[in-house]
Amino acid sequence: MMKKEPVIAIQNLNHYYGRGALRKQILFDITLEIYAGEIVIMTGPSGSGKTTLLSLIGGLRSVQEGSLKFLGQELSGASQSKLVESRRNIGYIFQAHNLLGFLTARQNVQMAVELNKQISQTEAVTKSEAMLGAVGLEARMNYYPDNLSGGQKQRIAIARALVNCPPLVLADEPTAALDKQSGRDVVEIMQRLAKEQGTAILLVTHDNRILDIADRIVEMEDGLLTRNAQNTRQ
């Protein structure tokens, strides 16, 4: 049986900040693959390079050294327009839900659908409502963020990230601002939807309470990948 192509394939990736005498290496020889439908949790102390790696995978920074392929396309040396194109295939979930306060739950999700010019407004509404239903917010579709709890806002952020069925979702500390139960609820929703859609999820967290949802756990320390192992806590 042929091995399937990874969604993300990174080889010998190095990254530096600053120039000249101030140049400092942040990532050292990172090699990592992530496959469709796989949930990979990345842990490690603050300053270990996790967010830098996430921003490179997300096409938010340019690759300096090494190879980073997304859906088989090399991002090293990619033009800005190619990076923008790759970002359109990625869902992002952040610690702060980054919702627009003047839009309802449905409108916040619908905005992401409307980036695709081929989709009619009626279809965008239908998709947004279906996705909010999938995250358990059928009854809150027309609420504004100020009238929702932190956990509900983060569910909207998940719906927005997953509504276009992207091949990859990047989540940076998605449970950091939530209590234990809300945090558990949102990651279980992410886990279920990832499996249903075949979306790969790379989730950065310091929250040890959610490690059991991962298929694989990778650890970073001082810019090095120190562990890359199947999860035994499931």
Short mmCIF file of C-alpha atoms in Angstrom, two decimals:
data_model
loop_
_atom_site.label_atom_id
_atom_site.label_comp_id
_atom_site.label_asym_id
_atom_site.label_seq_id
_atom_site.Cartn_x
_atom_site.Cartn_y
_atom_site.Cartn_z
CA MET A 1 0.00 0.00 0.00
CA MET A 2 1.34 3.43 -0.94
CA LYS A 3 1.99 5.75 1.98
CA LYS A 4 -0.22 8.81 1.74
CA GLU A 5 1.31 12.20 1.13
CA PRO A 6 1.67 14.29 4.31
CA VAL A 7 -0.26 17.55 4.59
CA ILE A 8 2.89 19.13 6.06
CA ALA A 9 6.40 17.85 5.34
CA ILE A 10 9.28 19.74 6.98
CA GLN A 11 12.94 18.85 6.52
CA ASN A 12 16.02 20.41 8.10
CA LEU A 13 14.27 23.71 8.81
CA ASN A 14 16.37 26.47 10.41
CA HIS A 15 15.21 29.97 11.30
CA TYR A 16 16.99 33.10 12.51
CA TYR A 17 15.98 36.48 13.93
CA GLY A 18 18.03 39.66 13.56
CA ARG A 19 20.99 40.44 11.31
CA GLY A 20 24.75 40.60 11.51
CA ALA A 21 26.15 40.36 15.03
CA LEU A 22 22.61 40.31 16.44
CA ARG A 23 21.54 37.31 14.35
CA LYS A 24 20.21 34.56 16.59
CA GLN A 25 19.13 31.07 15.59
CA ILE A 26 15.59 30.24 16.79
CA LEU A 27 14.88 26.88 15.09
CA PHE A 28 17.45 24.13 14.61
CA ASP A 29 17.15 21.40 11.96
CA ILE A 30 13.41 20.74 12.43
CA THR A 31 12.06 17.67 10.60
CA LEU A 32 8.35 16.84 10.98
CA GLU A 33 5.47 15.35 9.00
CA ILE A 34 1.74 15.74 9.71
CA TYR A 35 -0.94 13.67 7.96
CA ALA A 36 -4.61 14.22 7.09
CA GLY A 37 -6.98 13.61 10.03
CA GLU A 38 -4.09 13.55 12.51
CA ILE A 39 -4.09 15.67 15.67
CA VAL A 40 -0.59 16.66 16.72
CA ILE A 41 -0.06 18.55 19.97
CA MET A 42 3.12 20.60 20.35
CA THR A 43 4.32 21.38 23.86
CA GLY A 44 7.40 23.02 25.31
CA PRO A 45 8.42 26.01 27.47
CA SER A 46 7.81 29.60 26.42
CA GLY A 47 10.51 30.82 24.04
CA SER A 48 11.25 27.33 22.69
CA GLY A 49 10.27 28.24 19.11
CA LYS A 50 6.73 26.81 18.96
CA THR A 51 5.02 29.98 17.73
CA THR A 52 7.79 30.66 15.20
CA LEU A 53 7.35 27.17 13.76
CA LEU A 54 3.57 27.62 13.68
CA SER A 55 3.91 30.93 11.81
CA LEU A 56 6.22 29.33 9.21
CA ILE A 57 3.82 26.42 8.64
CA GLY A 58 0.95 28.91 8.39
CA GLY A 59 2.70 30.91 5.67
CA LEU A 60 2.85 33.96 7.96
CA ARG A 61 6.67 34.08 7.70
CA SER A 62 9.01 33.16 4.87
CA VAL A 63 11.14 30.01 5.10
CA GLN A 64 14.85 30.92 5.38
CA GLU A 65 16.63 27.54 5.34
CA GLY A 66 15.44 23.99 4.74
CA SER A 67 12.27 22.61 3.16
CA LEU A 68 8.64 23.14 4.17
CA LYS A 69 6.01 21.58 1.93
CA PHE A 70 2.28 22.16 2.37
CA LEU A 71 0.05 19.86 0.28
CA GLY A 72 3.14 18.91 -1.73
CA GLN A 73 3.98 22.56 -2.59
CA GLU A 74 7.37 23.87 -1.48
CA LEU A 75 7.04 27.09 0.55
CA SER A 76 10.78 27.77 0.70
CA GLY A 77 11.39 30.56 -1.78
CA ALA A 78 7.64 31.01 -2.34
CA SER A 79 6.40 34.45 -3.43
CA GLN A 80 4.12 36.47 -1.16
CA SER A 81 1.15 35.67 -3.43
CA LYS A 82 1.91 31.93 -3.12
CA LEU A 83 2.05 32.26 0.68
CA VAL A 84 -1.31 34.07 0.63
CA GLU A 85 -2.73 31.26 -1.50
CA SER A 86 -1.51 28.62 0.96
CA ARG A 87 -3.01 30.57 3.89
CA ARG A 88 -6.42 30.27 2.24
CA ASN A 89 -6.20 26.50 2.82
CA ILE A 90 -5.52 26.82 6.55
CA GLY A 91 -7.89 27.44 9.47
CA TYR A 92 -6.47 29.40 12.41
CA ILE A 93 -7.62 29.26 16.04
CA PHE A 94 -5.92 31.55 18.55
CA GLN A 95 -5.93 32.00 22.33
CA ALA A 96 -7.98 35.17 21.84
CA HIS A 97 -10.94 34.17 19.68
CA ASN A 98 -10.52 37.33 17.51
CA LEU A 99 -14.23 37.62 16.75
CA LEU A 100 -15.67 40.85 15.39
CA GLY A 101 -17.91 42.27 18.11
CA PHE A 102 -20.27 44.03 15.71
CA LEU A 103 -21.11 40.76 13.90
CA THR A 104 -23.32 37.93 15.16
CA ALA A 105 -21.98 34.40 15.64
CA ARG A 106 -23.28 33.41 12.20
CA GLN A 107 -21.86 36.50 10.49
CA ASN A 108 -18.42 35.87 12.03
CA VAL A 109 -18.38 32.35 10.55
CA GLN A 110 -20.01 33.45 7.30
CA MET A 111 -17.19 35.95 6.65
CA ALA A 112 -14.75 33.05 6.29
CA VAL A 113 -17.02 31.30 3.76
CA GLU A 114 -17.47 34.46 1.71
CA LEU A 115 -13.73 34.63 1.02
CA ASN A 116 -14.54 31.97 -1.58
CA LYS A 117 -16.06 33.98 -4.43
CA GLN A 118 -17.62 30.85 -5.98
CA ILE A 119 -20.04 30.42 -3.09
CA SER A 120 -23.38 32.25 -3.15
CA GLN A 121 -24.58 34.17 -0.11
CA THR A 122 -27.42 31.69 0.44
CA GLU A 123 -24.93 28.82 0.48
CA ALA A 124 -22.61 30.79 2.79
CA VAL A 125 -25.48 31.25 5.27
CA THR A 126 -26.41 27.55 5.07
CA LYS A 127 -22.80 26.39 5.60
CA SER A 128 -22.27 28.78 8.52
CA GLU A 129 -25.46 27.67 10.27
CA ALA A 130 -24.61 23.99 9.76
CA MET A 131 -21.13 24.52 11.22
CA LEU A 132 -22.46 26.42 14.24
CA GLY A 133 -24.89 23.53 14.72
CA ALA A 134 -21.94 21.11 14.65
CA VAL A 135 -20.26 23.00 17.52
CA GLY A 136 -23.52 23.07 19.53
CA LEU A 137 -24.47 26.72 19.02
CA GLU A 138 -27.74 26.35 17.06
CA ALA A 139 -29.54 28.47 19.64
CA ARG A 140 -26.87 31.22 19.69
CA MET A 141 -26.46 31.97 15.97
CA ASN A 142 -27.81 35.50 16.18
CA TYR A 143 -26.04 36.44 19.42
CA TYR A 144 -23.22 38.97 19.46
CA PRO A 145 -19.89 37.95 21.06
CA ASP A 146 -20.45 40.23 24.09
CA ASN A 147 -23.48 38.11 25.03
CA LEU A 148 -21.60 34.80 24.91
CA SER A 149 -19.28 32.99 27.33
CA GLY A 150 -15.58 32.45 26.64
CA GLY A 151 -16.20 28.82 25.72
CA GLN A 152 -18.98 29.78 23.31
CA LYS A 153 -16.79 32.40 21.64
CA GLN A 154 -14.05 29.82 21.18
CA ARG A 155 -16.58 27.43 19.61
CA ILE A 156 -17.43 30.16 17.08
CA ALA A 157 -13.69 30.51 16.37
CA ILE A 158 -13.53 26.73 15.78
CA ALA A 159 -16.57 26.89 13.48
CA ARG A 160 -14.93 29.73 11.54
CA ALA A 161 -11.65 27.81 11.22
CA LEU A 162 -13.32 24.59 10.05
CA VAL A 163 -16.26 25.86 7.98
CA ASN A 164 -14.34 25.63 4.68
CA CYS A 165 -13.10 22.07 5.48
CA PRO A 166 -9.43 23.15 5.28
CA PRO A 167 -6.76 20.43 5.01
CA LEU A 168 -4.93 22.01 7.98
CA VAL A 169 -5.90 23.85 11.17
CA LEU A 170 -3.30 25.61 13.32
CA ALA A 171 -4.37 26.26 16.92
CA ASP A 172 -2.23 28.38 19.27
CA GLU A 173 -3.17 27.89 22.95
CA PRO A 174 -6.91 27.55 22.15
CA THR A 175 -7.84 26.62 25.75
CA ALA A 176 -5.60 29.07 27.63
CA ALA A 177 -8.39 31.52 28.50
CA LEU A 178 -10.97 28.82 29.34
CA ASP A 179 -11.89 26.91 32.48
CA LYS A 180 -11.29 23.16 32.60
CA GLN A 181 -14.70 22.05 31.30
CA SER A 182 -14.94 24.66 28.51
CA GLY A 183 -11.38 23.80 27.43
CA ARG A 184 -12.21 20.10 27.32
CA ASP A 185 -15.40 20.79 25.36
CA VAL A 186 -13.69 22.87 22.66
CA VAL A 187 -10.85 20.40 22.05
CA GLU A 188 -13.26 17.48 21.86
CA ILE A 189 -15.24 19.40 19.22
CA MET A 190 -12.00 20.03 17.31
CA GLN A 191 -11.07 16.35 17.59
CA ARG A 192 -14.46 15.13 16.32
CA LEU A 193 -14.63 17.57 13.42
CA ALA A 194 -11.03 16.85 12.41
CA LYS A 195 -11.76 13.15 12.18
CA GLU A 196 -15.00 13.73 10.26
CA GLN A 197 -13.42 16.15 7.78
CA GLY A 198 -9.97 14.53 7.55
CA THR A 199 -8.38 17.82 8.63
CA ALA A 200 -4.88 17.76 10.12
CA ILE A 201 -4.63 19.78 13.34
CA LEU A 202 -1.42 21.14 14.86
CA LEU A 203 -2.22 22.47 18.33
CA VAL A 204 0.26 24.33 20.53
CA THR A 205 -0.58 24.17 24.23
CA HIS A 206 0.74 24.33 27.80
CA ASP A 207 -2.49 22.65 28.97
CA ASN A 208 -1.64 19.13 30.16
CA ARG A 209 -5.35 18.40 30.68
CA ILE A 210 -5.97 18.03 26.93
CA LEU A 211 -2.95 15.95 25.86
CA ASP A 212 -5.06 12.79 25.62
CA ILE A 213 -6.85 14.02 22.46
CA ALA A 214 -3.61 13.94 20.47
CA ASP A 215 -2.59 11.17 18.08
CA ARG A 216 0.98 12.34 18.48
CA ILE A 217 2.84 14.66 20.84
CA VAL A 218 5.88 16.68 19.79
CA GLU A 219 8.00 18.66 22.23
CA MET A 220 10.20 21.64 21.52
CA GLU A 221 13.01 22.94 23.64
CA ASP A 222 15.49 25.70 22.77
CA GLY A 223 14.49 25.53 19.10
CA LEU A 224 14.96 21.76 18.84
CA LEU A 225 12.35 19.05 18.38
CA THR A 226 13.19 16.88 21.39
CA ARG A 227 10.31 14.41 21.16
CA ASN A 228 8.05 13.15 18.38
CA ALA A 229 6.07 10.17 19.58
CA GLN A 230 2.68 8.51 19.30
CA ASN A 231 0.50 9.47 22.25
CA THR A 232 0.28 6.80 24.95
CA ARG A 233 -2.22 8.81 27.06
CA GLN A 234 -5.21 8.22 24.79
#
